[in-house]
mmCIF file of N, CA and C in Angstrom:
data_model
loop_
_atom_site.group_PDB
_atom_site.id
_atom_site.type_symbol
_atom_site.label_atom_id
_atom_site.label_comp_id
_atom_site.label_asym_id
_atom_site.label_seq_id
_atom_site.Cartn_x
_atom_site.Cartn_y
_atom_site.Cartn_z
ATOM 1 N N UNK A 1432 -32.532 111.631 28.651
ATOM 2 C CA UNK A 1432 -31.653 110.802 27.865
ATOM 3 C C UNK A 1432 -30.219 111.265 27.982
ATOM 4 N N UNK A 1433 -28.904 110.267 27.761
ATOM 5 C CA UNK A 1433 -27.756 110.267 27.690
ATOM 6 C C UNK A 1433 -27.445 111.190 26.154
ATOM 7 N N UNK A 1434 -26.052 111.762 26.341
ATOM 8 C CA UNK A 1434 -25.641 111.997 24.876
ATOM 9 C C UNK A 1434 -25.002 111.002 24.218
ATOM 10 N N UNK A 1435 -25.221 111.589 22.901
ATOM 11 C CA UNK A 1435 -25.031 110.297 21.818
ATOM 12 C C UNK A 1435 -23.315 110.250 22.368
ATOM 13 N N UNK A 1436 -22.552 108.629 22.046
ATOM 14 C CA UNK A 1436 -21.449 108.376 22.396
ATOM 15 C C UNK A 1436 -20.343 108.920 21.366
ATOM 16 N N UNK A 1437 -20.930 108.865 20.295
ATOM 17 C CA UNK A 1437 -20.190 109.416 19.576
ATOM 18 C C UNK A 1437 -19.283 110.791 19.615
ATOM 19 N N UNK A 1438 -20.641 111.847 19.937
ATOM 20 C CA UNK A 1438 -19.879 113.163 20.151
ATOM 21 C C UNK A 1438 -19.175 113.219 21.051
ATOM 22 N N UNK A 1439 -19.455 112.382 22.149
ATOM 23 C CA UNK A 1439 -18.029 112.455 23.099
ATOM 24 C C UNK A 1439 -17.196 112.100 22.952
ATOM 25 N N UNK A 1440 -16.495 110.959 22.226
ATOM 26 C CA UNK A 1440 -15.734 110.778 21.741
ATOM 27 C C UNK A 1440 -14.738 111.942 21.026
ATOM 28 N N UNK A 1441 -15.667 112.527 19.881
ATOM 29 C CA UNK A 1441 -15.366 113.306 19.420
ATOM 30 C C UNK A 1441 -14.624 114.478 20.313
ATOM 31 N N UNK A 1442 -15.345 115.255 21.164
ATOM 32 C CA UNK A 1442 -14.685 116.245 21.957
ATOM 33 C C UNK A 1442 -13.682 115.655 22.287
ATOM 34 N N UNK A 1443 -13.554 114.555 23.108
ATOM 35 C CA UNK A 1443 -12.613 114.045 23.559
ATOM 36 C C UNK A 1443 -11.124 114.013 22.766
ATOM 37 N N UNK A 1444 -11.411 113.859 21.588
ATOM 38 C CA UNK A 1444 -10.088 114.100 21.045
ATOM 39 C C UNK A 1444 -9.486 115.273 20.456
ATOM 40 N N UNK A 1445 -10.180 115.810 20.991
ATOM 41 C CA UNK A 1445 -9.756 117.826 20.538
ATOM 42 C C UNK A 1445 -9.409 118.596 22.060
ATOM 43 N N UNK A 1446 -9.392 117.753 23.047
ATOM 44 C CA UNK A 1446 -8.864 118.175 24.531
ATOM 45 C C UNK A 1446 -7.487 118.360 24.613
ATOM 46 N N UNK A 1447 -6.731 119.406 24.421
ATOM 47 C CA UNK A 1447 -5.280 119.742 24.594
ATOM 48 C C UNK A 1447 -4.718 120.733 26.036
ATOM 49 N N UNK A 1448 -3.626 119.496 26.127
ATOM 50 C CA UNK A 1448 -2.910 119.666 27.295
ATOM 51 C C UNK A 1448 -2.082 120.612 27.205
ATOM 52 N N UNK A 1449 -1.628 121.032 27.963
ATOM 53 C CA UNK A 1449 -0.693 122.366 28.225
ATOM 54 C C UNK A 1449 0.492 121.799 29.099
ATOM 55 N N UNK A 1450 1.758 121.592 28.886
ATOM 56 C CA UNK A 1450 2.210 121.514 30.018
ATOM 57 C C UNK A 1450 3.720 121.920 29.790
ATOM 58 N N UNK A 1451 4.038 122.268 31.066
ATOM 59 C CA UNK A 1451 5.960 123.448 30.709
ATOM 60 C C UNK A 1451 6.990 121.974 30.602
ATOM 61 N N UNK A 1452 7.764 122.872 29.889
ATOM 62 C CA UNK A 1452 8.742 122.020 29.061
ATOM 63 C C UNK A 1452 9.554 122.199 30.032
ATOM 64 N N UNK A 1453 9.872 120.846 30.685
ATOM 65 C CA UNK A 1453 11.464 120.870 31.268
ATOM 66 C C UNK A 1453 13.269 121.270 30.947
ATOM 67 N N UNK A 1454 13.376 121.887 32.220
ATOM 68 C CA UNK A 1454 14.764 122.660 31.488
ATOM 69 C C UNK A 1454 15.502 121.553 31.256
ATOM 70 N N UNK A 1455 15.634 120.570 31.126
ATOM 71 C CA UNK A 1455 16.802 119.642 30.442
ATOM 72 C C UNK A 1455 16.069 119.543 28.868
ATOM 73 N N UNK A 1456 15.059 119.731 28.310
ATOM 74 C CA UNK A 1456 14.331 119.566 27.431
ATOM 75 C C UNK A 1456 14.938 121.061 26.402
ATOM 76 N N UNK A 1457 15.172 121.976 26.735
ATOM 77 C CA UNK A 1457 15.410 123.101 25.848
ATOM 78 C C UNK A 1457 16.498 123.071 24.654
ATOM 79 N N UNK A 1458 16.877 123.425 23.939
ATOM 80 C CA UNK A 1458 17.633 123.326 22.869
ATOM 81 C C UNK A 1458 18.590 123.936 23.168
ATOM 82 N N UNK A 1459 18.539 125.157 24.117
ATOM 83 C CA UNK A 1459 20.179 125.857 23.894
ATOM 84 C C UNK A 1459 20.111 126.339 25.532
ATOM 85 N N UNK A 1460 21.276 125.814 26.169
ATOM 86 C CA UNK A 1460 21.211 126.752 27.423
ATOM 87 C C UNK A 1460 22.220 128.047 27.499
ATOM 88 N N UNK A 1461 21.655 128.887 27.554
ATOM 89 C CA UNK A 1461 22.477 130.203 27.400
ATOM 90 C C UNK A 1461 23.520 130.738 29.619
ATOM 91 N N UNK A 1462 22.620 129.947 30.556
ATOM 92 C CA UNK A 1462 23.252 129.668 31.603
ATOM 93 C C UNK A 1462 22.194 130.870 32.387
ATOM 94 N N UNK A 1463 22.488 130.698 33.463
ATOM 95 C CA UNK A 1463 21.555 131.784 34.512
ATOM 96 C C UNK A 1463 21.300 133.327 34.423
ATOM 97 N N UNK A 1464 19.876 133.502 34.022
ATOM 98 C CA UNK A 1464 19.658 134.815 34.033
ATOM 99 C C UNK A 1464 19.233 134.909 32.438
ATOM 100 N N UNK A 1465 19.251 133.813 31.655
ATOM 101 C CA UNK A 1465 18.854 134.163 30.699
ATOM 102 C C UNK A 1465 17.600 132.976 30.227
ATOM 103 N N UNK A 1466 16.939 132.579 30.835
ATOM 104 C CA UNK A 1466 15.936 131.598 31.041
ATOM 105 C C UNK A 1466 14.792 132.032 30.255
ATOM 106 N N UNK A 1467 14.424 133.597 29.943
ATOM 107 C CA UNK A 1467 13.419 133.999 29.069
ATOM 108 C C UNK A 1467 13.987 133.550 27.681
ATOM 109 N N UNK A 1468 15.165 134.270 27.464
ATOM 110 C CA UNK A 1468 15.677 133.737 26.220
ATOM 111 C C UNK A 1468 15.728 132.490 25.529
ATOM 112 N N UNK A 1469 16.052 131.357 26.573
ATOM 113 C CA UNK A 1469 15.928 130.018 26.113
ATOM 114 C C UNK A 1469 14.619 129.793 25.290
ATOM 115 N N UNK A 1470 13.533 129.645 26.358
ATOM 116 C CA UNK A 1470 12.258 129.999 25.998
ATOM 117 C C UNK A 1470 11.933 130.608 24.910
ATOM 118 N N UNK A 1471 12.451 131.964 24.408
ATOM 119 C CA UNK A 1471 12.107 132.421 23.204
ATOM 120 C C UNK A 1471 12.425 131.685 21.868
ATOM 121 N N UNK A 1472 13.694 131.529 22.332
ATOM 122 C CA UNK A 1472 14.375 130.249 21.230
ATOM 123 C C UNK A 1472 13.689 128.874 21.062
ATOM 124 N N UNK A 1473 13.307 128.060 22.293
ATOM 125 C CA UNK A 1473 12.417 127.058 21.799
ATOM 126 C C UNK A 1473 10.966 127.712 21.101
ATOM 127 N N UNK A 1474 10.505 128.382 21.264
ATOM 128 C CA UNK A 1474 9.412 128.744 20.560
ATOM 129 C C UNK A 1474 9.602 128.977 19.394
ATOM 130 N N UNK A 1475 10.642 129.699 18.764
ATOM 131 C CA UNK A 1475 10.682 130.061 17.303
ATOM 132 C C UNK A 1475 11.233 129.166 16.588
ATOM 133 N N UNK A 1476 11.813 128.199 17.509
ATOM 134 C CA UNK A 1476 11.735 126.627 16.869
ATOM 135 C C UNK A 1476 10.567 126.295 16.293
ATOM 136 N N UNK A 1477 9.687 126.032 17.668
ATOM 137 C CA UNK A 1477 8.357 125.368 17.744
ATOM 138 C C UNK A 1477 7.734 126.205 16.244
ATOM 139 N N UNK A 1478 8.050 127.931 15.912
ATOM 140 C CA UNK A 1478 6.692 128.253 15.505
ATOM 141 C C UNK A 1478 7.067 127.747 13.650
ATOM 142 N N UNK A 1479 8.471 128.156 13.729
ATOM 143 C CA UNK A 1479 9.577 127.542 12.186
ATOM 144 C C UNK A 1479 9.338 126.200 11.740
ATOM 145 N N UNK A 1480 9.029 125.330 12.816
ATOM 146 C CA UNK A 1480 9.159 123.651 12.681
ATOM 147 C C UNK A 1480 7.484 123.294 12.335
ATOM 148 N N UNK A 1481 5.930 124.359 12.790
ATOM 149 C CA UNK A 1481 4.618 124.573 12.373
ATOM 150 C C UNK A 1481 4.698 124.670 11.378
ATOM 151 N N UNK A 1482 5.498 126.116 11.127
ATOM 152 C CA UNK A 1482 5.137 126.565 9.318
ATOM 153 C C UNK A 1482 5.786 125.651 8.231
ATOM 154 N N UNK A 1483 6.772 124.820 8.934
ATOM 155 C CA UNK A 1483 7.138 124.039 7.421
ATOM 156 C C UNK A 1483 6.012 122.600 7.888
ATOM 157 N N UNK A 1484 5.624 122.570 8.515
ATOM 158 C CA UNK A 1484 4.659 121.217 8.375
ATOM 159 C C UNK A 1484 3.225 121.489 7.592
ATOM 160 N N UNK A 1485 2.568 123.002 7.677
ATOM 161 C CA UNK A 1485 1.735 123.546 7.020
ATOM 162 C C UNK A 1485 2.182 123.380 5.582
ATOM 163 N N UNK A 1486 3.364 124.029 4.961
ATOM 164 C CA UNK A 1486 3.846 123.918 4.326
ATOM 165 C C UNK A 1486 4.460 122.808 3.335
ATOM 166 N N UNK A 1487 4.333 121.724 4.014
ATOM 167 C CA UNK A 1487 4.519 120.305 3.774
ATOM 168 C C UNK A 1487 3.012 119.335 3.374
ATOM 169 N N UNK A 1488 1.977 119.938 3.836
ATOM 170 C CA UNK A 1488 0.911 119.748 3.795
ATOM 171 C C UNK A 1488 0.009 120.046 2.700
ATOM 172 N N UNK A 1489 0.563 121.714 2.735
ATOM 173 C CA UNK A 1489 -0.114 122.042 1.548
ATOM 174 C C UNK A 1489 0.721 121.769 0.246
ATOM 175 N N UNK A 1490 1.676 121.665 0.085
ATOM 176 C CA UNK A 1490 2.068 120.468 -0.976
ATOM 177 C C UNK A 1490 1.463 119.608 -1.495
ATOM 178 N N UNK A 1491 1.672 119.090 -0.332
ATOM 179 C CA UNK A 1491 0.779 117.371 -0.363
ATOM 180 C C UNK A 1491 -0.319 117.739 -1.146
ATOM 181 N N UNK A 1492 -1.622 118.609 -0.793
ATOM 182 C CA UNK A 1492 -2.627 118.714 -0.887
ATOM 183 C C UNK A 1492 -2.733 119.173 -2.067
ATOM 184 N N UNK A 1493 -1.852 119.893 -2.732
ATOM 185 C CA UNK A 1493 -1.883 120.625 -4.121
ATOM 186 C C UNK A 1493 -1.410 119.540 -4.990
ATOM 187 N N UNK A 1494 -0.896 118.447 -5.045
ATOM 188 C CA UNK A 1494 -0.126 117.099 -5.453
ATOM 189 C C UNK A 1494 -1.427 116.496 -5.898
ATOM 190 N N UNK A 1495 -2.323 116.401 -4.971
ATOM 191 C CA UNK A 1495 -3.622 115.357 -4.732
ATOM 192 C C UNK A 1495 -4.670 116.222 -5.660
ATOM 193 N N UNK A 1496 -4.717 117.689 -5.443
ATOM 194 C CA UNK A 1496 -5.600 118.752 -6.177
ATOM 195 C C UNK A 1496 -5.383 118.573 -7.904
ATOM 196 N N UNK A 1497 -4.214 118.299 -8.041
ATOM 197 C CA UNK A 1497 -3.431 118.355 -9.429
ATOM 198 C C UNK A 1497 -4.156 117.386 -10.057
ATOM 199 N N UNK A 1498 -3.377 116.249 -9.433
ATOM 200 C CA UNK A 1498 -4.223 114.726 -10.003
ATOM 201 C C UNK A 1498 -5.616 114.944 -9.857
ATOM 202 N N UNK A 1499 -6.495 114.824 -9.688
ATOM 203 C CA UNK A 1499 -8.148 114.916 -9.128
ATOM 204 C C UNK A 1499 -8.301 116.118 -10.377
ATOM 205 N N UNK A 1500 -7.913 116.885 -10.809
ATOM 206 C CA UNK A 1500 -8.029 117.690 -12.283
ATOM 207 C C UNK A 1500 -7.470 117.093 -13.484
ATOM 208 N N UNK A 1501 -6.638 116.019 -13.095
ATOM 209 C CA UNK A 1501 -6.156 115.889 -14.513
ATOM 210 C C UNK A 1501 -7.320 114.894 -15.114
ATOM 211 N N UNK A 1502 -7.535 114.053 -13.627
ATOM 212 C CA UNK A 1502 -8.546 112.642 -14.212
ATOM 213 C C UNK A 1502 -9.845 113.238 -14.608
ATOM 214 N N UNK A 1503 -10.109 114.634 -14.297
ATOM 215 C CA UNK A 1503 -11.586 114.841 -14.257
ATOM 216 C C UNK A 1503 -11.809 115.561 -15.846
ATOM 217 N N UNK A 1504 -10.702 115.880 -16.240
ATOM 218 C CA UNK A 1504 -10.377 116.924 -17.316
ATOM 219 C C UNK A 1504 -10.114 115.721 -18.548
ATOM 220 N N UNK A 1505 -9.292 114.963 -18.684
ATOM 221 C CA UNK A 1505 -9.078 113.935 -19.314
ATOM 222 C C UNK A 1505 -9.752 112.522 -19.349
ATOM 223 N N UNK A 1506 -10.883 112.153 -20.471
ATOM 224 C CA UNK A 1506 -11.572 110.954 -19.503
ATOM 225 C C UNK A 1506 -10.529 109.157 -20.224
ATOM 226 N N UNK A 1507 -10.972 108.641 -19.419
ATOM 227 C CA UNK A 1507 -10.046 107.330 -19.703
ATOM 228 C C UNK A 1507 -10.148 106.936 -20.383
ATOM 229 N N UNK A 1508 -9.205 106.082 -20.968
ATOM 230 C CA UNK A 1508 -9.325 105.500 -22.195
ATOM 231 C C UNK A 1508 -10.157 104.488 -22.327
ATOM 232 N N UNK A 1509 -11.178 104.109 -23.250
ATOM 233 C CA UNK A 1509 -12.424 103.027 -23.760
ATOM 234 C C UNK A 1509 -13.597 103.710 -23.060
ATOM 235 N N UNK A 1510 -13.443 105.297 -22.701
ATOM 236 C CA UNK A 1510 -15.006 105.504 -21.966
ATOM 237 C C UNK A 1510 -15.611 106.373 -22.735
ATOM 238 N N UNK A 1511 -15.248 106.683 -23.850
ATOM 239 C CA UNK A 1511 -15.981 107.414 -24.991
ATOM 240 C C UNK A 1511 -15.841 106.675 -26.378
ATOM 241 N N UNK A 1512 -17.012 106.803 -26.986
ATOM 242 C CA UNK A 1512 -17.459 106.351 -28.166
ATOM 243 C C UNK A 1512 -16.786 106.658 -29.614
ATOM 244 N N UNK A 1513 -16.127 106.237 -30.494
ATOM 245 C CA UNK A 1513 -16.085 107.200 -31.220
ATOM 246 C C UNK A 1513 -17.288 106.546 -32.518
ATOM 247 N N UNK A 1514 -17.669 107.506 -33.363
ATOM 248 C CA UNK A 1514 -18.092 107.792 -34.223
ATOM 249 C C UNK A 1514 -17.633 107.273 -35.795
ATOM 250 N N UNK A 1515 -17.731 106.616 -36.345
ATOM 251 C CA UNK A 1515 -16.997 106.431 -37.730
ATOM 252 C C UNK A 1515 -18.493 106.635 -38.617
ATOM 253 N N UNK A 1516 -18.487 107.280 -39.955
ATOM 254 C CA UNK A 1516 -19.527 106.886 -41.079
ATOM 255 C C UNK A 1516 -18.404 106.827 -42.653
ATOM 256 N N UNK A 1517 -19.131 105.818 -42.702
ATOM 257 C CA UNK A 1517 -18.315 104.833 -44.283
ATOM 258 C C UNK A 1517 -19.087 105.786 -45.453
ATOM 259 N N UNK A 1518 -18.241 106.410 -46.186
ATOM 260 C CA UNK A 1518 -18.339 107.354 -47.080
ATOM 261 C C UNK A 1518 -18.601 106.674 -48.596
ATOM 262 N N UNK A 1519 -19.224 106.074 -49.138
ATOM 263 C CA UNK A 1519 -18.949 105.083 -50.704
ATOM 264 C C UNK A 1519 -19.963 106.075 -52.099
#
């Protein structure tokens, strides 16, 4: 038998390309002989411009965590009973 289509799919979209960044593409040209450096500099772009998207994320996610406790902690209004007894 074939594999299910699904999981291929799946792999399929977790396949990452690798490929070098063209020197017109770099952020700062420092001029000949210093070509490692450039390089270092786009990277600590790249790794500064990761951590605030993590960072942006987990926001988000603590935003969504917040709410999802408040509703679970507080129940809505008309979904509890109340109780009255007439005292005479």
């Amino acid at each position: 038998g074939g594999k299910p289509p699904f999981f291929n799919v799946q792999m399929d979209m977790c396949r990452f390309e690798e490929k070098e960044i063209p020197r017109f593409s770099l952020p700062v040209r420092l001029g000949n002989g210093k070509e490692e450096m450039e390089l270092e500099i786009l990277e600590e772009i790249i790794q500064q411009n990761y951590i605030k998207i993590i960072e942006d994320v987990n926001a988000i996610l603590k935003k969504i965590e917040d709410k999802l406790k408040e509703k679970s902690a507080v129940p809505a209004a008309g979904t509890h009973k109340t109780e009255q007894k007439i005292i005479r």
